[in-house]
Amino acid sequence: LKTNPYGYAYQLKLFPSAVQGEKAAKEMIRALNKIQKSKDCFDLIIITRGGGSKLDLTAFDDYELCSVVSACSLPVFTGIGHEIDLSVLDLVSHSQFKTPTAVASGISQHNALFESRIEQLYRDFTLKTQDLISNNNLRLQSLYNQLHFMTKSKIVHQFDKITRRIEQFKETTRKRIEREKEQLESNYLEISLRSPTAILEQGYAYLEQDQRRISSVLDFNSEQKLQIHLKDGLLEAEEAKIKENE
């Protein structure tokens, strides 16, 4: 394990036990119980021994030992004997290997496969993340283009609306000015026709005494001169008689 080709560093702890003879099964059970008490410190248990005769390997067929291994909370890897050897303990373990060397190689290969899967998951995650970012960027760009187009269209629409209102206001103002102008001209004409000068042009005259307008015989003062205003001049009368309407 310490010289594996992948460069993995393992923390190993040896729990010595007999691996053959009458006491072998009990000693292995005792070692397994010790490991179980501190199981949070370990990832797996390895039970190994080199080759030997069938009789030397009978301890690995012990029922109580196999029962403890099958109920163990940590995975148990076995590498017992030669490639042709197979014990009951191999059958109830998590993983069985032909030799102790094969156990070490299997653990490193398992870790290498796990690392490869992690790296592949990382690559997949990176690729999917990049695709997601790229798709979201495209979506954001599309939304931006839509918003830009909608905003521009709205501005153009509002500008046209304001322009039309300005033109309408100009037209309304022009028509109102024309109406006011026509009304002023009409008022001017009416005033002109009613002005004293216009009235005098029609053959009428008006009377004054001492700059007082005479509009009734009651306003006349016989002691003052009478001014008669005509369209082309002024007449003054020294004497005038009053004759009231009957």
Tab-separated table of C-alpha atoms in Angstrom:
chain	number	residue	atom	x	y	z
A	1	LEU	CA	0.000	0.000	0.000
A	2	LYS	CA	2.789	2.441	0.876
A	3	THR	CA	4.471	1.962	-2.522
A	4	ASN	CA	1.339	2.098	-4.677
A	5	PRO	CA	1.849	3.522	-8.215
A	6	TYR	CA	-0.818	6.229	-7.708
A	7	GLY	CA	1.037	8.011	-4.917
A	8	TYR	CA	-1.768	7.600	-2.351
A	9	ALA	CA	-0.784	7.968	1.297
A	10	TYR	CA	-2.524	5.527	3.655
A	11	GLN	CA	-2.722	5.566	7.436
A	12	LEU	CA	-2.375	1.970	8.557
A	13	LYS	CA	-2.738	0.390	11.995
A	14	LEU	CA	-1.810	-3.225	12.660
A	15	PHE	CA	-3.871	-5.354	15.009
A	16	PRO	CA	-1.730	-8.498	15.542
A	17	SER	CA	-3.525	-11.830	15.740
A	18	ALA	CA	-2.821	-15.480	15.174
A	19	VAL	CA	-4.016	-16.594	11.745
A	20	GLN	CA	-3.881	-20.350	12.312
A	21	GLY	CA	-4.392	-22.728	15.185
A	22	GLU	CA	-7.079	-23.085	17.830
A	23	LYS	CA	-6.778	-19.508	19.140
A	24	ALA	CA	-6.713	-17.817	15.748
A	25	ALA	CA	-10.500	-17.252	15.379
A	26	LYS	CA	-10.898	-15.845	18.903
A	27	GLU	CA	-7.903	-13.539	18.542
A	28	MET	CA	-9.220	-12.207	15.230
A	29	ILE	CA	-12.657	-11.664	16.839
A	30	ARG	CA	-10.988	-9.800	19.702
A	31	ALA	CA	-9.100	-7.582	17.220
A	32	LEU	CA	-12.313	-6.909	15.264
A	33	ASN	CA	-14.094	-5.845	18.459
A	34	LYS	CA	-11.280	-3.393	19.249
A	35	ILE	CA	-11.580	-1.903	15.796
A	36	GLN	CA	-15.372	-1.589	16.156
A	37	LYS	CA	-14.943	0.468	19.323
A	38	SER	CA	-12.966	3.080	17.367
A	39	LYS	CA	-14.648	2.549	13.982
A	40	ASP	CA	-14.809	6.309	13.254
A	41	CYS	CA	-11.016	6.266	12.911
A	42	PHE	CA	-11.007	3.731	10.068
A	43	ASP	CA	-12.414	3.350	6.574
A	44	LEU	CA	-12.075	-0.412	6.197
A	45	ILE	CA	-10.622	-3.575	7.720
A	46	ILE	CA	-8.169	-5.871	5.948
A	47	ILE	CA	-7.727	-9.512	7.012
A	48	THR	CA	-4.789	-11.194	5.283
A	49	ARG	CA	-2.358	-14.052	5.583
A	50	GLY	CA	0.036	-15.757	3.239
A	51	GLY	CA	-0.413	-19.137	1.685
A	52	GLY	CA	-0.567	-22.392	3.579
A	53	SER	CA	-2.186	-25.786	3.631
A	54	LYS	CA	-5.939	-26.241	3.783
A	55	LEU	CA	-5.599	-27.243	7.417
A	56	ASP	CA	-3.752	-24.008	8.218
A	57	LEU	CA	-6.662	-21.945	6.822
A	58	THR	CA	-9.473	-23.649	8.770
A	59	ALA	CA	-9.661	-20.731	11.247
A	60	PHE	CA	-11.138	-18.591	8.444
A	61	ASP	CA	-14.098	-20.962	8.214
A	62	ASP	CA	-15.025	-20.439	11.875
A	63	TYR	CA	-18.741	-19.665	12.235
A	64	GLU	CA	-18.398	-17.114	15.040
A	65	LEU	CA	-15.626	-15.244	13.181
A	66	CYS	CA	-17.652	-15.203	9.970
A	67	SER	CA	-20.716	-14.016	11.898
A	68	VAL	CA	-18.779	-11.080	13.426
A	69	VAL	CA	-17.358	-10.112	10.016
A	70	SER	CA	-20.764	-10.258	8.311
A	71	ALA	CA	-22.214	-7.921	10.991
A	72	CYS	CA	-19.265	-5.532	10.975
A	73	SER	CA	-20.152	-1.884	10.370
A	74	LEU	CA	-16.930	-1.307	8.379
A	75	PRO	CA	-16.254	-3.017	5.050
A	76	VAL	CA	-13.945	-6.016	5.418
A	77	PHE	CA	-11.492	-6.913	2.633
A	78	THR	CA	-9.866	-10.370	2.706
A	79	GLY	CA	-6.728	-11.709	1.037
A	80	ILE	CA	-6.142	-15.167	2.355
A	81	GLY	CA	-3.797	-17.881	1.068
A	82	HIS	CA	-3.123	-18.637	-2.566
A	83	GLU	CA	-5.240	-17.930	-5.632
A	84	ILE	CA	-6.847	-21.363	-5.416
A	85	ASP	CA	-7.869	-20.951	-1.756
A	86	LEU	CA	-11.393	-19.886	-0.808
A	87	SER	CA	-12.710	-19.679	2.759
A	88	VAL	CA	-16.124	-18.968	4.255
A	89	LEU	CA	-14.706	-15.660	5.513
A	90	ASP	CA	-14.003	-14.693	1.884
A	91	LEU	CA	-17.670	-15.328	1.063
A	92	VAL	CA	-19.125	-13.166	3.870
A	93	SER	CA	-16.655	-10.297	3.527
A	94	HIS	CA	-17.326	-7.081	1.618
A	95	SER	CA	-14.648	-7.865	-0.987
A	96	GLN	CA	-12.348	-10.839	-1.321
A	97	PHE	CA	-9.019	-10.962	-3.125
A	98	LYS	CA	-6.848	-13.940	-3.967
A	99	THR	CA	-3.700	-12.759	-2.137
A	100	PRO	CA	-2.564	-10.027	0.288
A	101	THR	CA	-0.805	-8.302	-2.611
A	102	ALA	CA	-4.059	-8.336	-4.581
A	103	VAL	CA	-5.808	-6.626	-1.636
A	104	ALA	CA	-3.342	-3.737	-1.697
A	105	SER	CA	-3.621	-3.434	-5.470
A	106	GLY	CA	-7.415	-3.609	-5.329
A	107	ILE	CA	-7.644	-0.838	-2.733
A	108	SER	CA	-5.434	1.491	-4.759
A	109	GLN	CA	-7.319	0.663	-7.968
A	110	HIS	CA	-10.598	1.296	-6.174
A	111	ASN	CA	-9.340	4.687	-4.998
A	112	ALA	CA	-8.005	5.496	-8.467
A	113	LEU	CA	-11.388	4.648	-9.972
A	114	PHE	CA	-13.120	6.771	-7.342
A	115	GLU	CA	-10.753	9.662	-8.051
A	116	SER	CA	-11.357	9.266	-11.776
A	117	ARG	CA	-15.107	9.385	-11.207
A	118	ILE	CA	-14.747	12.507	-9.065
A	119	GLU	CA	-12.649	14.155	-11.759
A	120	GLN	CA	-15.194	13.142	-14.387
A	121	LEU	CA	-18.002	14.537	-12.237
A	122	TYR	CA	-15.996	17.746	-11.894
A	123	ARG	CA	-15.521	17.940	-15.664
A	124	ASP	CA	-19.199	17.197	-16.256
A	125	PHE	CA	-20.201	19.768	-13.652
A	126	THR	CA	-17.835	22.346	-15.159
A	127	LEU	CA	-19.122	21.667	-18.676
A	128	LYS	CA	-22.770	21.821	-17.610
A	129	THR	CA	-22.105	24.962	-15.605
A	130	GLN	CA	-20.432	26.587	-18.612
A	131	ASP	CA	-23.340	25.512	-20.835
A	132	LEU	CA	-25.810	26.900	-18.303
A	133	ILE	CA	-23.919	30.181	-18.068
A	134	SER	CA	-23.655	30.366	-21.864
A	135	ASN	CA	-27.375	29.645	-22.317
A	136	ASN	CA	-28.294	32.191	-19.654
A	137	ASN	CA	-26.011	34.758	-21.289
A	138	LEU	CA	-27.754	34.143	-24.608
A	139	ARG	CA	-31.130	34.437	-22.905
A	140	LEU	CA	-30.077	37.647	-21.166
A	141	GLN	CA	-28.782	39.037	-24.461
A	142	SER	CA	-32.074	38.137	-26.122
A	143	LEU	CA	-34.033	39.800	-23.319
A	144	TYR	CA	-31.773	42.846	-23.569
A	145	ASN	CA	-32.356	43.058	-27.322
A	146	GLN	CA	-36.099	42.742	-26.838
A	147	LEU	CA	-36.089	45.371	-24.113
A	148	HIS	CA	-33.919	47.677	-26.238
A	149	PHE	CA	-36.248	47.263	-29.229
A	150	MET	CA	-39.378	47.739	-27.115
A	151	THR	CA	-37.904	50.794	-25.409
A	152	LYS	CA	-36.807	52.309	-28.703
A	153	SER	CA	-40.220	51.627	-30.243
A	154	LYS	CA	-41.927	53.153	-27.219
A	155	ILE	CA	-39.734	56.264	-27.422
A	156	VAL	CA	-40.401	56.631	-31.158
A	157	HIS	CA	-44.122	56.156	-30.576
A	158	GLN	CA	-44.181	58.741	-27.798
A	159	PHE	CA	-42.072	61.142	-29.877
A	160	ASP	CA	-44.506	60.825	-32.790
A	161	LYS	CA	-47.413	61.330	-30.412
A	162	ILE	CA	-45.824	64.457	-28.923
A	163	THR	CA	-44.997	65.755	-32.418
A	164	ARG	CA	-48.618	65.277	-33.505
A	165	ARG	CA	-49.850	67.082	-30.411
A	166	ILE	CA	-47.449	69.963	-31.051
A	167	GLU	CA	-48.687	70.230	-34.629
A	168	GLN	CA	-52.286	70.073	-33.400
A	169	PHE	CA	-51.524	72.789	-30.859
A	170	LYS	CA	-49.902	74.926	-33.554
A	171	GLU	CA	-52.896	74.477	-35.837
A	172	THR	CA	-55.360	75.184	-33.048
A	173	THR	CA	-53.385	78.270	-32.017
A	174	ARG	CA	-53.186	79.490	-35.633
A	175	LYS	CA	-56.934	79.103	-36.124
A	176	ARG	CA	-57.636	80.848	-32.824
A	177	ILE	CA	-55.344	83.732	-33.787
A	178	GLU	CA	-57.136	83.996	-37.135
A	179	ARG	CA	-60.512	84.037	-35.383
A	180	GLU	CA	-59.316	86.654	-32.916
A	181	LYS	CA	-57.875	88.699	-35.771
A	182	GLU	CA	-61.158	88.508	-37.682
A	183	GLN	CA	-63.031	89.497	-34.528
A	184	LEU	CA	-60.685	92.466	-33.972
A	185	GLU	CA	-61.128	93.562	-37.570
A	186	SER	CA	-64.899	93.250	-37.207
A	187	ASN	CA	-64.814	95.204	-33.936
A	188	TYR	CA	-62.560	97.823	-35.524
A	189	LEU	CA	-64.945	98.183	-38.442
A	190	GLU	CA	-67.928	98.488	-36.142
A	191	ILE	CA	-66.158	101.064	-34.003
A	192	SER	CA	-65.049	102.942	-37.104
A	193	LEU	CA	-68.621	103.096	-38.368
A	194	ARG	CA	-69.774	104.421	-35.004
A	195	SER	CA	-66.998	106.949	-34.589
A	196	PRO	CA	-67.866	110.678	-34.622
A	197	THR	CA	-65.862	111.170	-37.788
A	198	ALA	CA	-67.847	108.513	-39.624
A	199	ILE	CA	-71.091	109.958	-38.359
A	200	LEU	CA	-70.035	113.438	-39.546
A	201	GLU	CA	-69.225	111.969	-42.966
A	202	GLN	CA	-72.866	110.919	-43.186
A	203	GLY	CA	-73.981	114.568	-42.933
A	204	TYR	CA	-74.531	114.764	-39.227
A	205	ALA	CA	-73.109	117.399	-36.843
A	206	TYR	CA	-72.668	117.762	-33.110
A	207	LEU	CA	-72.947	120.830	-30.919
A	208	GLU	CA	-70.744	122.121	-28.112
A	209	GLN	CA	-70.686	125.068	-25.762
A	210	ASP	CA	-67.583	125.748	-23.756
A	211	GLN	CA	-66.369	122.206	-24.632
A	212	ARG	CA	-69.626	120.720	-23.377
A	213	ARG	CA	-71.557	118.422	-25.668
A	214	ILE	CA	-75.076	119.691	-26.348
A	215	SER	CA	-77.530	116.888	-26.826
A	216	SER	CA	-80.687	118.523	-25.456
A	217	VAL	CA	-82.247	122.009	-25.520
A	218	LEU	CA	-82.000	121.870	-21.778
A	219	ASP	CA	-78.190	121.861	-22.078
A	220	PHE	CA	-78.168	125.042	-24.202
A	221	ASN	CA	-76.959	128.336	-22.679
A	222	SER	CA	-78.024	131.322	-24.716
A	223	GLU	CA	-75.275	133.481	-23.273
A	224	GLN	CA	-72.479	131.361	-24.722
A	225	LYS	CA	-71.350	130.813	-28.268
A	226	LEU	CA	-72.526	127.648	-29.958
A	227	GLN	CA	-69.981	125.539	-31.853
A	228	ILE	CA	-71.317	123.353	-34.656
A	229	HIS	CA	-68.950	120.582	-35.666
A	230	LEU	CA	-69.194	119.360	-39.274
A	231	LYS	CA	-67.128	116.871	-41.229
A	232	ASP	CA	-64.896	119.539	-42.733
A	233	GLY	CA	-64.911	122.334	-40.170
A	234	LEU	CA	-66.438	124.225	-37.284
A	235	LEU	CA	-69.254	126.825	-37.312
A	236	GLU	CA	-69.792	129.240	-34.477
A	237	ALA	CA	-73.130	130.855	-33.876
A	238	GLU	CA	-73.493	134.022	-31.780
A	239	GLU	CA	-77.208	133.695	-31.386
A	240	ALA	CA	-79.540	130.726	-31.410
A	241	LYS	CA	-83.217	130.279	-30.629
A	242	ILE	CA	-84.642	127.380	-28.745
A	243	LYS	CA	-87.620	125.645	-30.210
A	244	GLU	CA	-88.728	122.551	-28.349
A	245	ASN	CA	-90.464	119.654	-29.993
A	246	GLU	CA	-94.201	119.751	-29.660
